[in-house]
Amino acid sequence: MKLCVFQGTFNPIHNAHTRVAEFVASKYDFDKILFIPAFNPPHKSLNLDMSYHRLEMAKLAVKNNSKFEVSDIEFRRKGKSYTYLTIVELYKEFPIKGKINFLIGTDAFQYIEKWYETDKLKNLVKFIFVREDNFDISKYDYLKDKGYEFEFQPLPFEDISSTKLRDDIKLGKSISGYVAKEVEDYIKQNGLYKD
């Protein structure tokens, strides 16, 4: 199986997340793109009750794409959601062909050398680095010398900020068009991001 992992807080998952996955799916012949909402991200302080809402919203956002799937692997493991531990588990869970591909944005990739067990992780995954057109990719060339395998894909549309969406909800603004209708309904029905 050719697997691509898309891990994140998805707080909330929005249309740019699914568009990135669709774009990458169109460029590669992956059998599956696995969305993995972080249960307890190591570098962010999140309400763990909210984690279950993030998982449910991710399921709603991807349900209409047969190549997309949401995994609760980090919820089953509990504890801090370290990527290395998740990837090791995925190799046990799926019959992986080659390396697991790992979809990552510039905001996360710039800290890759500080990730938990990064020297082991870099041997297990190939990073697909999604970037905006004006981003200077040459500053990451040195990572190839350190054994990180990655390639770049341009981001063919404007990104959306989850932080801005949360702020808009607090202010009572509409987020229609930025998230799937089912996700928007879920947020309203559960009164999420109000405070």
PDB file of C-alpha atoms in Angstrom:
ATOM      1  CA  MET A   1       0.000   0.000   0.000  1.00  0.00           C
ATOM      2  CA  LYS A   2       1.224   3.489  -0.902  1.00  0.00           C
ATOM      3  CA  LEU A   3       0.229   5.592   2.069  1.00  0.00           C
ATOM      4  CA  CYS A   4       0.316   9.335   2.620  1.00  0.00           C
ATOM      5  CA  VAL A   5      -0.210  10.700   6.121  1.00  0.00           C
ATOM      6  CA  PHE A   6      -1.646  14.134   6.828  1.00  0.00           C
ATOM      7  CA  GLN A   7      -1.280  14.846  10.524  1.00  0.00           C
ATOM      8  CA  GLY A   8      -2.348  17.992  12.358  1.00  0.00           C
ATOM      9  CA  THR A   9      -4.494  19.528  15.035  1.00  0.00           C
ATOM     10  CA  PHE A  10      -7.239  20.336  12.477  1.00  0.00           C
ATOM     11  CA  ASN A  11      -8.738  22.843  14.893  1.00  0.00           C
ATOM     12  CA  PRO A  12     -11.013  23.044  12.965  1.00  0.00           C
ATOM     13  CA  ILE A  13     -10.349  21.141   9.748  1.00  0.00           C
ATOM     14  CA  HIS A  14     -11.062  23.460   6.829  1.00  0.00           C
ATOM     15  CA  ASN A  15     -11.254  23.507   3.042  1.00  0.00           C
ATOM     16  CA  ALA A  16      -7.551  24.269   2.536  1.00  0.00           C
ATOM     17  CA  HIS A  17      -6.698  21.037   4.391  1.00  0.00           C
ATOM     18  CA  THR A  18      -8.878  18.945   2.100  1.00  0.00           C
ATOM     19  CA  ARG A  19      -7.774  20.858  -1.007  1.00  0.00           C
ATOM     20  CA  VAL A  20      -4.109  20.201  -0.197  1.00  0.00           C
ATOM     21  CA  ALA A  21      -4.884  16.493   0.184  1.00  0.00           C
ATOM     22  CA  GLU A  22      -6.849  16.464  -3.092  1.00  0.00           C
ATOM     23  CA  PHE A  23      -4.026  18.291  -4.874  1.00  0.00           C
ATOM     24  CA  VAL A  24      -1.411  15.845  -3.579  1.00  0.00           C
ATOM     25  CA  ALA A  25      -3.669  12.889  -4.421  1.00  0.00           C
ATOM     26  CA  SER A  26      -3.819  14.176  -8.017  1.00  0.00           C
ATOM     27  CA  LYS A  27       0.005  14.324  -8.225  1.00  0.00           C
ATOM     28  CA  TYR A  28       0.818  10.898  -6.742  1.00  0.00           C
ATOM     29  CA  ASP A  29      -0.696   7.431  -6.961  1.00  0.00           C
ATOM     30  CA  PHE A  30      -1.382   6.968  -3.265  1.00  0.00           C
ATOM     31  CA  ASP A  31      -3.807   4.245  -2.278  1.00  0.00           C
ATOM     32  CA  LYS A  32      -4.892   6.260   0.725  1.00  0.00           C
ATOM     33  CA  ILE A  33      -4.424   9.633   2.372  1.00  0.00           C
ATOM     34  CA  LEU A  34      -4.763   9.168   6.096  1.00  0.00           C
ATOM     35  CA  PHE A  35      -5.787  12.217   8.107  1.00  0.00           C
ATOM     36  CA  ILE A  36      -4.524  11.907  11.681  1.00  0.00           C
ATOM     37  CA  PRO A  37      -5.873  14.491  14.121  1.00  0.00           C
ATOM     38  CA  ALA A  38      -3.418  14.878  16.995  1.00  0.00           C
ATOM     39  CA  PHE A  39      -4.914  13.758  20.304  1.00  0.00           C
ATOM     40  CA  ASN A  40      -2.519  15.733  22.509  1.00  0.00           C
ATOM     41  CA  PRO A  41       0.018  17.695  20.431  1.00  0.00           C
ATOM     42  CA  PRO A  42       3.361  18.053  22.255  1.00  0.00           C
ATOM     43  CA  HIS A  43       3.904  21.711  21.351  1.00  0.00           C
ATOM     44  CA  LYS A  44       0.396  23.053  21.858  1.00  0.00           C
ATOM     45  CA  SER A  45      -1.847  23.331  24.863  1.00  0.00           C
ATOM     46  CA  LEU A  46      -5.277  22.061  23.860  1.00  0.00           C
ATOM     47  CA  ASN A  47      -8.379  21.064  25.770  1.00  0.00           C
ATOM     48  CA  LEU A  48      -8.450  17.267  25.427  1.00  0.00           C
ATOM     49  CA  ASP A  49     -12.276  17.263  25.421  1.00  0.00           C
ATOM     50  CA  MET A  50     -11.969  19.332  22.244  1.00  0.00           C
ATOM     51  CA  SER A  51      -9.765  16.615  20.732  1.00  0.00           C
ATOM     52  CA  TYR A  52     -12.782  14.353  20.241  1.00  0.00           C
ATOM     53  CA  HIS A  53     -14.654  17.143  18.462  1.00  0.00           C
ATOM     54  CA  ARG A  54     -11.653  17.658  16.170  1.00  0.00           C
ATOM     55  CA  LEU A  55     -11.676  13.946  15.337  1.00  0.00           C
ATOM     56  CA  GLU A  56     -15.400  13.991  14.512  1.00  0.00           C
ATOM     57  CA  MET A  57     -15.061  17.126  12.366  1.00  0.00           C
ATOM     58  CA  ALA A  58     -12.218  15.516  10.401  1.00  0.00           C
ATOM     59  CA  LYS A  59     -14.431  12.491   9.692  1.00  0.00           C
ATOM     60  CA  LEU A  60     -17.216  14.767   8.433  1.00  0.00           C
ATOM     61  CA  ALA A  61     -14.838  16.768   6.228  1.00  0.00           C
ATOM     62  CA  VAL A  62     -13.402  13.778   4.338  1.00  0.00           C
ATOM     63  CA  LYS A  63     -16.354  11.392   4.195  1.00  0.00           C
ATOM     64  CA  ASN A  64     -17.114  12.040   0.518  1.00  0.00           C
ATOM     65  CA  ASN A  65     -13.659  11.145  -0.805  1.00  0.00           C
ATOM     66  CA  SER A  66     -13.017   7.410  -1.088  1.00  0.00           C
ATOM     67  CA  LYS A  67      -9.208   7.892  -0.974  1.00  0.00           C
ATOM     68  CA  PHE A  68      -9.400   9.800   2.296  1.00  0.00           C
ATOM     69  CA  GLU A  69      -9.666   8.211   5.705  1.00  0.00           C
ATOM     70  CA  VAL A  70      -9.415   9.509   9.269  1.00  0.00           C
ATOM     71  CA  SER A  71      -7.412   7.547  11.845  1.00  0.00           C
ATOM     72  CA  ASP A  72      -7.933   7.676  15.606  1.00  0.00           C
ATOM     73  CA  ILE A  73      -4.526   6.055  16.186  1.00  0.00           C
ATOM     74  CA  GLU A  74      -3.345   8.833  18.502  1.00  0.00           C
ATOM     75  CA  PHE A  75      -6.586   8.674  20.485  1.00  0.00           C
ATOM     76  CA  ARG A  76      -6.113   4.955  21.023  1.00  0.00           C
ATOM     77  CA  ARG A  77      -2.564   5.486  22.231  1.00  0.00           C
ATOM     78  CA  LYS A  78      -3.414   8.489  24.454  1.00  0.00           C
ATOM     79  CA  GLY A  79      -0.491  10.491  25.851  1.00  0.00           C
ATOM     80  CA  LYS A  80       1.456  13.005  23.795  1.00  0.00           C
ATOM     81  CA  SER A  81       0.953  12.705  20.039  1.00  0.00           C
ATOM     82  CA  TYR A  82       4.513  12.208  18.842  1.00  0.00           C
ATOM     83  CA  THR A  83       4.736  11.670  15.088  1.00  0.00           C
ATOM     84  CA  TYR A  84       7.534   9.114  15.384  1.00  0.00           C
ATOM     85  CA  LEU A  85       5.427   6.808  17.596  1.00  0.00           C
ATOM     86  CA  THR A  86       2.463   7.164  15.246  1.00  0.00           C
ATOM     87  CA  ILE A  87       4.517   6.305  12.162  1.00  0.00           C
ATOM     88  CA  VAL A  88       6.002   3.218  13.855  1.00  0.00           C
ATOM     89  CA  GLU A  89       2.443   2.036  14.635  1.00  0.00           C
ATOM     90  CA  LEU A  90       1.280   2.669  11.071  1.00  0.00           C
ATOM     91  CA  TYR A  91       3.988   0.373   9.706  1.00  0.00           C
ATOM     92  CA  LYS A  92       2.523  -2.354  11.918  1.00  0.00           C
ATOM     93  CA  GLU A  93      -1.073  -1.538  10.957  1.00  0.00           C
ATOM     94  CA  PHE A  94      -0.747  -1.308   7.159  1.00  0.00           C
ATOM     95  CA  PRO A  95       1.161  -3.291   4.511  1.00  0.00           C
ATOM     96  CA  ILE A  96       3.260  -0.286   3.481  1.00  0.00           C
ATOM     97  CA  LYS A  97       5.021  -0.293   0.121  1.00  0.00           C
ATOM     98  CA  GLY A  98       8.173   1.843   0.253  1.00  0.00           C
ATOM     99  CA  LYS A  99       8.197   4.667   2.772  1.00  0.00           C
ATOM    100  CA  ILE A 100       5.188   6.368   4.285  1.00  0.00           C
ATOM    101  CA  ASN A 101       4.736   9.778   2.691  1.00  0.00           C
ATOM    102  CA  PHE A 102       4.130  12.594   5.146  1.00  0.00           C
ATOM    103  CA  LEU A 103       2.323  15.735   4.063  1.00  0.00           C
ATOM    104  CA  ILE A 104       3.646  18.780   5.888  1.00  0.00           C
ATOM    105  CA  GLY A 105       3.418  22.562   5.647  1.00  0.00           C
ATOM    106  CA  THR A 106       6.171  25.144   5.936  1.00  0.00           C
ATOM    107  CA  ASP A 107       5.085  26.145   9.440  1.00  0.00           C
ATOM    108  CA  ALA A 108       5.781  22.655  10.810  1.00  0.00           C
ATOM    109  CA  PHE A 109       8.688  21.688   8.560  1.00  0.00           C
ATOM    110  CA  GLN A 110      10.873  24.558   9.757  1.00  0.00           C
ATOM    111  CA  TYR A 111      11.051  22.848  13.180  1.00  0.00           C
ATOM    112  CA  ILE A 112      11.566  19.296  11.908  1.00  0.00           C
ATOM    113  CA  GLU A 113      14.996  18.922  13.530  1.00  0.00           C
ATOM    114  CA  LYS A 114      13.425  19.561  16.934  1.00  0.00           C
ATOM    115  CA  TRP A 115      10.757  16.877  16.618  1.00  0.00           C
ATOM    116  CA  TYR A 116      10.772  13.906  18.956  1.00  0.00           C
ATOM    117  CA  GLU A 117      13.131  11.157  17.643  1.00  0.00           C
ATOM    118  CA  THR A 118      13.657  13.120  14.431  1.00  0.00           C
ATOM    119  CA  ASP A 119      16.778  11.073  13.535  1.00  0.00           C
ATOM    120  CA  LYS A 120      14.690   7.892  13.544  1.00  0.00           C
ATOM    121  CA  LEU A 121      11.642   9.516  11.951  1.00  0.00           C
ATOM    122  CA  LYS A 122      13.620  10.757   8.933  1.00  0.00           C
ATOM    123  CA  ASN A 123      14.428   7.143   8.012  1.00  0.00           C
ATOM    124  CA  LEU A 124      10.756   6.125   8.058  1.00  0.00           C
ATOM    125  CA  VAL A 125       9.060   8.822   5.987  1.00  0.00           C
ATOM    126  CA  LYS A 126       9.373  10.886   2.867  1.00  0.00           C
ATOM    127  CA  PHE A 127       8.113  14.403   3.474  1.00  0.00           C
ATOM    128  CA  ILE A 128       5.945  16.146   0.920  1.00  0.00           C
ATOM    129  CA  PHE A 129       6.388  19.786   1.727  1.00  0.00           C
ATOM    130  CA  VAL A 130       3.520  22.003   0.577  1.00  0.00           C
ATOM    131  CA  ARG A 131       4.545  25.617   0.184  1.00  0.00           C
ATOM    132  CA  GLU A 132       3.335  28.927  -1.154  1.00  0.00           C
ATOM    133  CA  ASP A 133       4.879  30.044  -4.449  1.00  0.00           C
ATOM    134  CA  ASN A 134       7.004  32.832  -3.002  1.00  0.00           C
ATOM    135  CA  PHE A 135       8.554  30.608  -0.311  1.00  0.00           C
ATOM    136  CA  ASP A 136      12.358  30.255  -0.459  1.00  0.00           C
ATOM    137  CA  ILE A 137      12.908  26.484  -0.559  1.00  0.00           C
ATOM    138  CA  SER A 138      16.704  26.656  -0.851  1.00  0.00           C
ATOM    139  CA  LYS A 139      17.089  27.250   2.885  1.00  0.00           C
ATOM    140  CA  TYR A 140      16.119  23.607   3.497  1.00  0.00           C
ATOM    141  CA  ASP A 141      18.701  22.073   1.146  1.00  0.00           C
ATOM    142  CA  TYR A 142      21.025  21.336   4.083  1.00  0.00           C
ATOM    143  CA  LEU A 143      18.445  18.884   5.482  1.00  0.00           C
ATOM    144  CA  LYS A 144      19.001  16.550   2.523  1.00  0.00           C
ATOM    145  CA  ASP A 145      22.640  16.261   3.590  1.00  0.00           C
ATOM    146  CA  LYS A 146      21.350  15.227   7.030  1.00  0.00           C
ATOM    147  CA  GLY A 147      19.284  12.392   5.547  1.00  0.00           C
ATOM    148  CA  TYR A 148      15.827  13.951   5.343  1.00  0.00           C
ATOM    149  CA  GLU A 149      13.998  12.878   2.203  1.00  0.00           C
ATOM    150  CA  PHE A 150      11.545  15.465   0.933  1.00  0.00           C
ATOM    151  CA  GLU A 151      10.165  17.154  -2.103  1.00  0.00           C
ATOM    152  CA  PHE A 152       8.200  20.327  -2.619  1.00  0.00           C
ATOM    153  CA  GLN A 153       4.792  20.904  -4.098  1.00  0.00           C
ATOM    154  CA  PRO A 154       3.441  24.395  -4.705  1.00  0.00           C
ATOM    155  CA  LEU A 155       0.237  25.383  -2.948  1.00  0.00           C
ATOM    156  CA  PRO A 156      -2.090  26.230  -5.842  1.00  0.00           C
ATOM    157  CA  PHE A 157      -4.537  28.295  -3.763  1.00  0.00           C
ATOM    158  CA  GLU A 158      -4.703  30.560  -0.744  1.00  0.00           C
ATOM    159  CA  ASP A 159      -4.298  28.947   2.635  1.00  0.00           C
ATOM    160  CA  ILE A 160      -6.878  29.338   5.381  1.00  0.00           C
ATOM    161  CA  SER A 161      -5.992  29.952   9.006  1.00  0.00           C
ATOM    162  CA  SER A 162      -7.684  27.789  11.651  1.00  0.00           C
ATOM    163  CA  THR A 163      -6.849  30.514  14.180  1.00  0.00           C
ATOM    164  CA  LYS A 164      -8.709  33.112  12.102  1.00  0.00           C
ATOM    165  CA  LEU A 165     -11.695  30.779  11.742  1.00  0.00           C
ATOM    166  CA  ARG A 166     -11.853  30.304  15.523  1.00  0.00           C
ATOM    167  CA  ASP A 167     -11.631  34.087  15.996  1.00  0.00           C
ATOM    168  CA  ASP A 168     -14.394  34.645  13.425  1.00  0.00           C
ATOM    169  CA  ILE A 169     -16.676  32.184  15.226  1.00  0.00           C
ATOM    170  CA  LYS A 170     -16.080  34.023  18.532  1.00  0.00           C
ATOM    171  CA  LEU A 171     -17.040  37.269  16.813  1.00  0.00           C
ATOM    172  CA  GLY A 172     -20.187  35.677  15.376  1.00  0.00           C
ATOM    173  CA  LYS A 173     -18.927  35.869  11.781  1.00  0.00           C
ATOM    174  CA  SER A 174     -19.857  33.254   9.201  1.00  0.00           C
ATOM    175  CA  ILE A 175     -17.284  30.631   8.233  1.00  0.00           C
ATOM    176  CA  SER A 176     -19.391  29.398   5.297  1.00  0.00           C
ATOM    177  CA  GLY A 177     -17.211  28.568   2.333  1.00  0.00           C
ATOM    178  CA  TYR A 178     -14.151  27.981   4.516  1.00  0.00           C
ATOM    179  CA  VAL A 179     -15.217  24.658   6.034  1.00  0.00           C
ATOM    180  CA  ALA A 180     -17.411  21.809   4.795  1.00  0.00           C
ATOM    181  CA  LYS A 181     -21.136  22.389   5.436  1.00  0.00           C
ATOM    182  CA  GLU A 182     -21.198  19.326   7.734  1.00  0.00           C
ATOM    183  CA  VAL A 183     -18.303  20.756   9.764  1.00  0.00           C
ATOM    184  CA  GLU A 184     -19.986  24.150  10.016  1.00  0.00           C
ATOM    185  CA  ASP A 185     -23.201  22.483  11.221  1.00  0.00           C
ATOM    186  CA  TYR A 186     -21.261  20.398  13.753  1.00  0.00           C
ATOM    187  CA  ILE A 187     -19.554  23.503  15.154  1.00  0.00           C
ATOM    188  CA  LYS A 188     -22.923  25.252  15.531  1.00  0.00           C
ATOM    189  CA  GLN A 189     -24.705  22.250  17.030  1.00  0.00           C
ATOM    190  CA  ASN A 190     -21.961  21.762  19.638  1.00  0.00           C
ATOM    191  CA  GLY A 191     -21.364  25.441  20.355  1.00  0.00           C
ATOM    192  CA  LEU A 192     -17.659  25.131  19.612  1.00  0.00           C
ATOM    193  CA  TYR A 193     -15.123  27.975  19.694  1.00  0.00           C
ATOM    194  CA  LYS A 194     -17.483  30.377  21.457  1.00  0.00           C
ATOM    195  CA  ASP A 195     -14.985  31.264  24.186  1.00  0.00           C
TER     196      ASP A 195
END
